[in-house]
Coordinates of C-alpha atoms and ligand atoms in Angstrom, one line a residue:
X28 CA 0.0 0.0 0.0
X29 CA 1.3 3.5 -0.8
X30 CA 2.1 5.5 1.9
X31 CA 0.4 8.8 2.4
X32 CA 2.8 11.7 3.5
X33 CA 1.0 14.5 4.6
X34 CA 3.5 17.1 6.0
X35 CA 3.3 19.1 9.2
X36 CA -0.2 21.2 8.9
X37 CA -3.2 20.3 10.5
X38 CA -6.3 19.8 8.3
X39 CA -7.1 23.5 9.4
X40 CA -4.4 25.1 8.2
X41 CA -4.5 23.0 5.1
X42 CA -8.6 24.3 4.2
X43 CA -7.3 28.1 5.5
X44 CA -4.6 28.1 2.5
X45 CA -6.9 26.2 0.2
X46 CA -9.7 28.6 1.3
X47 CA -7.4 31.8 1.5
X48 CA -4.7 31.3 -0.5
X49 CA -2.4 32.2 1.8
X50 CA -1.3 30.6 5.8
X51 CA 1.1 32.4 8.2
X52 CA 2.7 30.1 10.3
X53 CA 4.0 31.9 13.5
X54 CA 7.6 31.3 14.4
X55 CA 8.4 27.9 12.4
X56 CA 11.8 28.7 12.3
X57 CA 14.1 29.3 15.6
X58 CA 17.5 31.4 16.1
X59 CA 19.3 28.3 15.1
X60 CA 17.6 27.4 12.0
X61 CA 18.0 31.0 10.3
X62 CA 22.3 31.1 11.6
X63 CA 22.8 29.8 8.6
X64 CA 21.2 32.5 6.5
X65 CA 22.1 35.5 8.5
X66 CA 25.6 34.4 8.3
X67 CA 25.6 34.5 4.6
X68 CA 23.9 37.8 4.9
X69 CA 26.5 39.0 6.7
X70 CA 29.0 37.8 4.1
X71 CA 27.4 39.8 1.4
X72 CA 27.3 42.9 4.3
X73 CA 30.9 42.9 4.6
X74 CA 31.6 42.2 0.9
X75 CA 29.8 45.7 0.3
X76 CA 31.3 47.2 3.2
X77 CA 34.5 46.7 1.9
X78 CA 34.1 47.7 -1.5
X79 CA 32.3 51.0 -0.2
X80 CA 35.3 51.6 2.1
X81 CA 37.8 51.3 -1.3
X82 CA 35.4 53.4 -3.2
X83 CA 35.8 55.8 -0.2
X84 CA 32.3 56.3 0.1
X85 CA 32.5 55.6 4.0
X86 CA 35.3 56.0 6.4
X87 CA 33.9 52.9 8.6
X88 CA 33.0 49.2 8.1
X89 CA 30.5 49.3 11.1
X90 CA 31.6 45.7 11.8
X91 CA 30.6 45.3 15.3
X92 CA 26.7 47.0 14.6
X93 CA 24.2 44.4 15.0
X94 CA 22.9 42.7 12.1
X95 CA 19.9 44.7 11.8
X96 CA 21.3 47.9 11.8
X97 CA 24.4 47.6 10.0
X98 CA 23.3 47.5 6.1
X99 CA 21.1 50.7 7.3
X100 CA 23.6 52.6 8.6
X101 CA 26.9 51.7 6.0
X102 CA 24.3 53.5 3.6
X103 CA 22.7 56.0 5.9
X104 CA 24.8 59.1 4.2
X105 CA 24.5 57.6 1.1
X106 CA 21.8 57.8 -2.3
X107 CA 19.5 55.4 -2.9
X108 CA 21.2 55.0 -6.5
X109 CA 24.8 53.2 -4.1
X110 CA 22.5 50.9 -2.5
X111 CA 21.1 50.0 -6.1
X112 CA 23.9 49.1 -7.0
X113 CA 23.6 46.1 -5.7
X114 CA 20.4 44.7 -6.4
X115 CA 17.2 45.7 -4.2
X116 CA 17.3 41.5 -3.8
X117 CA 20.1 39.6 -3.8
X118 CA 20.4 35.7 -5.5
X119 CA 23.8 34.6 -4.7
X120 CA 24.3 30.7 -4.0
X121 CA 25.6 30.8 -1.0
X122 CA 25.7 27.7 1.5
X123 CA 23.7 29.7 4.4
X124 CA 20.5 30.0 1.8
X125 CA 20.5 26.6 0.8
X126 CA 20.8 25.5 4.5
X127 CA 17.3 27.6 4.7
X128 CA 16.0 26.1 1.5
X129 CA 16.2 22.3 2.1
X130 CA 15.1 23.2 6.4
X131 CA 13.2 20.2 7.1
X132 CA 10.2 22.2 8.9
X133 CA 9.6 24.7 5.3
X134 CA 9.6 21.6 3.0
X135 CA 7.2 19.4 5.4
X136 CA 5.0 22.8 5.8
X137 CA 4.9 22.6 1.6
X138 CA 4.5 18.8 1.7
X139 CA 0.8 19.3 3.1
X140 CA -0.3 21.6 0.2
X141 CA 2.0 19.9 -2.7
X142 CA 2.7 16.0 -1.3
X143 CA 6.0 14.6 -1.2
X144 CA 7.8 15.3 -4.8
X145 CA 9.1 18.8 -3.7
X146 CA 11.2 21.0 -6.6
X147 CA 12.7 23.8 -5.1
X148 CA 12.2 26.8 -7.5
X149 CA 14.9 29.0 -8.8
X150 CA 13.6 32.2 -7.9
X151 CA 14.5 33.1 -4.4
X152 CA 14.9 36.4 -3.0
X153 CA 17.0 37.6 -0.2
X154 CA 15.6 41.4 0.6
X155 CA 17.7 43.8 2.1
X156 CA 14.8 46.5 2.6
X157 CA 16.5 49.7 4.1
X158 CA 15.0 52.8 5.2
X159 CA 14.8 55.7 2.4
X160 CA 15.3 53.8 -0.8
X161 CA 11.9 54.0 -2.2
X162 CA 12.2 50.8 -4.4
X163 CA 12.2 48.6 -1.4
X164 CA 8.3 48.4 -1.6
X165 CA 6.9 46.3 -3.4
X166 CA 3.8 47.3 -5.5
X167 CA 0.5 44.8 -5.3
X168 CA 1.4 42.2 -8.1
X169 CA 0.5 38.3 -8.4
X170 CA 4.3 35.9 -8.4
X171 CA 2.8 34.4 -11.5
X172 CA 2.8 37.6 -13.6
X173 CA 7.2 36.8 -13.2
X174 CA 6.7 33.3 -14.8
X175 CA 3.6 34.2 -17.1
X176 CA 4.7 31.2 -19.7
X177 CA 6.1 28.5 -17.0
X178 CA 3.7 25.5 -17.2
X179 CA 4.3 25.4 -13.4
X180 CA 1.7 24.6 -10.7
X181 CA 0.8 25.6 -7.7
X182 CA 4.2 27.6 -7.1
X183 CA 3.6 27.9 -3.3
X184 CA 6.0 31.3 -2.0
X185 CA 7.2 30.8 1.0
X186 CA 8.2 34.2 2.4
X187 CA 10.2 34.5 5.6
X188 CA 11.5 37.5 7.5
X189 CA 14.6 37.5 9.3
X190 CA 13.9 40.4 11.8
X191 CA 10.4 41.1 13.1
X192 CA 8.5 42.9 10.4
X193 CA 5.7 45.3 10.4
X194 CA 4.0 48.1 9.0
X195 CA 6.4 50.3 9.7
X196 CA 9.8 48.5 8.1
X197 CA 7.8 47.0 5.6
X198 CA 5.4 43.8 5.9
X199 CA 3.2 41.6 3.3
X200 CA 0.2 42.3 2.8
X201 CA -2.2 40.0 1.2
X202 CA -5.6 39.9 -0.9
X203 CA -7.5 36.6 0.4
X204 CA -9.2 34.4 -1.9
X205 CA -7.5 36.2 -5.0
X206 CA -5.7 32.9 -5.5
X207 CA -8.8 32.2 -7.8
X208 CA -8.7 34.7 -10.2
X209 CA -6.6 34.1 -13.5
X210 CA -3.0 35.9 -14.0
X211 CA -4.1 39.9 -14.5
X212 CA -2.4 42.0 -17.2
X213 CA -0.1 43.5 -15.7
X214 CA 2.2 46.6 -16.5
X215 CA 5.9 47.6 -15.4
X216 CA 6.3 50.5 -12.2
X217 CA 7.8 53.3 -13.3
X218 CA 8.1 55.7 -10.1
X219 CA 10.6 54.2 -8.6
X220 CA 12.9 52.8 -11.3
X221 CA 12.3 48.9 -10.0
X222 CA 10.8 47.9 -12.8
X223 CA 8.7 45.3 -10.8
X224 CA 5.3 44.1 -12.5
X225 CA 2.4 45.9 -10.7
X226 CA -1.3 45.8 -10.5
X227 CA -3.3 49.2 -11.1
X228 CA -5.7 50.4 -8.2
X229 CA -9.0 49.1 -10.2
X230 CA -7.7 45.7 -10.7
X231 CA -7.8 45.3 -7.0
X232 CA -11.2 45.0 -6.7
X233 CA -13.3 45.0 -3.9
X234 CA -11.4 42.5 -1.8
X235 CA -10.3 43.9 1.8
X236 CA -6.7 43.7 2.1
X237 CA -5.0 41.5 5.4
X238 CA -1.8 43.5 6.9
X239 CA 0.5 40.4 7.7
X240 CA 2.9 41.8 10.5
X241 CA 5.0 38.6 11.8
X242 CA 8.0 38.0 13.8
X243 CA 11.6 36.7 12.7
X244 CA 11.5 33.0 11.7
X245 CA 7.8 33.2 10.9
X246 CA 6.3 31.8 7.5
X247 CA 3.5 33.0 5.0
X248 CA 2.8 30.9 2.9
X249 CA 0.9 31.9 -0.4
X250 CA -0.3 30.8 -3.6
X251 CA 1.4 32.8 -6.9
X252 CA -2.0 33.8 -7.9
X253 CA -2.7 35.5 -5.2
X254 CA -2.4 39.1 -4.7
X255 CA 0.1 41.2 -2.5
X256 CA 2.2 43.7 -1.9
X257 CA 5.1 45.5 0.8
X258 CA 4.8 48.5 2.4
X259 CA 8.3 50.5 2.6
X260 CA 10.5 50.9 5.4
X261 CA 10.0 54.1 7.2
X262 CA 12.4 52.3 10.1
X263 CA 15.8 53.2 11.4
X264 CA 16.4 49.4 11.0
X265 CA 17.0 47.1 7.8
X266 CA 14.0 44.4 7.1
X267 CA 15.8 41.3 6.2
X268 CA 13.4 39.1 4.7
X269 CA 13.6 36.1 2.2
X270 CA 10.8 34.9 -0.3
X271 CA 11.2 30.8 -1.4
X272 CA 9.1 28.9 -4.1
X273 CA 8.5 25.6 -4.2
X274 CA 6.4 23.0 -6.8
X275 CA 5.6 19.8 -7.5
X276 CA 8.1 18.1 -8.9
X277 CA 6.4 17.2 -12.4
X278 CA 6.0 20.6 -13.0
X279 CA 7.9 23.3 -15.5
X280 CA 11.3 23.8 -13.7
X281 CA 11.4 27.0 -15.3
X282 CA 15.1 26.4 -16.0
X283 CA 15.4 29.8 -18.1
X284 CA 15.1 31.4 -14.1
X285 CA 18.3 29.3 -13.0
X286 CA 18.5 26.3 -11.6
X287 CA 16.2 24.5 -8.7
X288 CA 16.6 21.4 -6.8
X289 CA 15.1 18.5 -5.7
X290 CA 13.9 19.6 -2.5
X291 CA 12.3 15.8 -1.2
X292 CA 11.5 12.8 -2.7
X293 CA 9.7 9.5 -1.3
X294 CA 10.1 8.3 -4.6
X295 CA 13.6 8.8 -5.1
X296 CA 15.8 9.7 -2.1
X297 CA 19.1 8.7 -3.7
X298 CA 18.4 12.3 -6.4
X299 CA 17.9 14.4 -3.4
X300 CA 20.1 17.6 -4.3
X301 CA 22.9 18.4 -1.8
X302 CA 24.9 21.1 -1.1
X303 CA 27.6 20.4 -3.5
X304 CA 24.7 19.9 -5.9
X305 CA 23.2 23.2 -5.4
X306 CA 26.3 25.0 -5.7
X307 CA 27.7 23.4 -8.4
X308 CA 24.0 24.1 -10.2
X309 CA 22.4 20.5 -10.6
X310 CA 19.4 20.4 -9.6
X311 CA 19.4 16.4 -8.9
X312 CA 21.9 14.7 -7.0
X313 CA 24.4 13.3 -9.2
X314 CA 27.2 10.7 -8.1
X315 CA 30.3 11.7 -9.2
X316 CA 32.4 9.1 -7.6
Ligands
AKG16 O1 9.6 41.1 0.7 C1 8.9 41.9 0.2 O2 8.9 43.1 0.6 C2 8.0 41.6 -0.9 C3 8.0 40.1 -1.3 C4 7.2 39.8 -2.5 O3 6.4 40.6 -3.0 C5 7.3 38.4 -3.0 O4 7.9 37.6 -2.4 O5 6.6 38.2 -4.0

């Protein structure tokens, strides 16, 4: 008989996403299960750091300010333009991401709305969000509207925050039920330079929109139909935050975004990507021995 593997939500939580299109799940992840990640934040932090300092753009590497300050304040004298330098989301393969990517508690989350075949998507975001740089929010828009063509469903996002976030550093906020509505044409923001695909006001309908503030290590969970937006940061403070995607594993792997990984299998365990996988972009595991 075929096992059934059903993940770690409770029928509830499984009928709120189905119903919703979207679940928060408070404080899935603990201080030890992000390390990882914020370490390879911090990497990229004193990567830039360094090349602002030989630029002579700053006079100090801030390297003993907390990690939620110190992105903030290396560009607190600076334009929005030096930040943008670098990306207003970063997608470097660094082991600290995977780590989060292939956590055990995310992909058994997933495994209740997609069963056990699990792809990890290519598009992941890491968000550096800092005060001041207007392009930070994130204007309503469905995921889907990014991947129009792929033949790739459900793409569940998985967005987690690495600091506490809110209104006021910049939080999701979701449409519920908008899951059901087909892709909306879309156009391309132009006020802040971003380029992101964005929703006009009327297309929003009539829905009431959820303000999603959660704490660090927390999960929402949301369909890529379904509409939302980020609010910008109007904090002293920079809102870390990273957004995963995940599929079933028949699905488009929408190679022309980069390379995924297989994520879980009960079908095939031995083709489970590792880390040298991931870094070495395969998305199955491959023995090279
Ligand atoms: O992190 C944010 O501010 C926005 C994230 C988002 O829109 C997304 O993950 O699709």
């Amino acid at each position: 008989m075929e096992t059934i593997h059903s993940g770690s939500l409770s029928k509830e939580q499984i009928d709120f996403y189905k119903e919703e299109g979207y679940i928060v799940l408070p404080n899935l992840l603990n201080e030890s299960d992000i390390a990882g990640v914020k370490e390879a934040m911090n990497q990229k932090v004193s990567q830039i750091a360094e090349e602002l300092m030989k630029s002579s753009l700053i006079e100090d590497k801030l390297e003993d300010r907390p990690f939620k300050y110190r992105l903030a304040e290396l560009f607190a004298d600076l334009q929005a333009d030096d930040f943008l330098k670098y990306g207003r989301s970063w997608r470097d393969r660094l082991p600290g991401y995977y780590d989060l990517m292939s956590n055990a508690k995310i992909i058994d989350a997933v495994e209740s709305l997609i069963g056990g075949e699990i792809f990890s998507n290519p598009v992941y975001n890491v968000r550096p969000k800092i005060p001041k740089v207007a392009a930070g929010a994130v204007p309503w828009h469905q995921d889907k509207s990014y991947w129009p063509d792929a033949n790739a469903n459900p793409v569940i996002t998985v967005w987690i925050p690495l600091v506490d976030a809110n209104e006021v550093n910049g939080c999701l906020c979701i449409k519920p039920k908008t899951h059901r509505k087909r892709l909306l044409k879309w156009h391309q923001e132009t006020t802040t330079g971003t380029g992101y695909t964005a929703l006009s006001e009327k297309q929003l309908g009539k829905t009431e929109t959820v303000v999603l503030p959660v704490s660090a290590g927390s999960a929402i969970l949301f369909n890529d139909r379904c509409l939302h937006m980020s609010t910008p940061n109007n904090s002293d403070e920079v809102r870390w935050s990273v957004d995963l995607r995940y599929q079933p594993t028949d699905q488009d792997p929408m190679a022309a975004h980069g390379a995924g990984f297989l994520a879980r299998s009960y079908n095939h365990p031995e083709r489970v990507a590792t880390l040298e996988d991931w870094l070495a972009e395969r998305p199955e595991h491959e023995n090279l021995s």
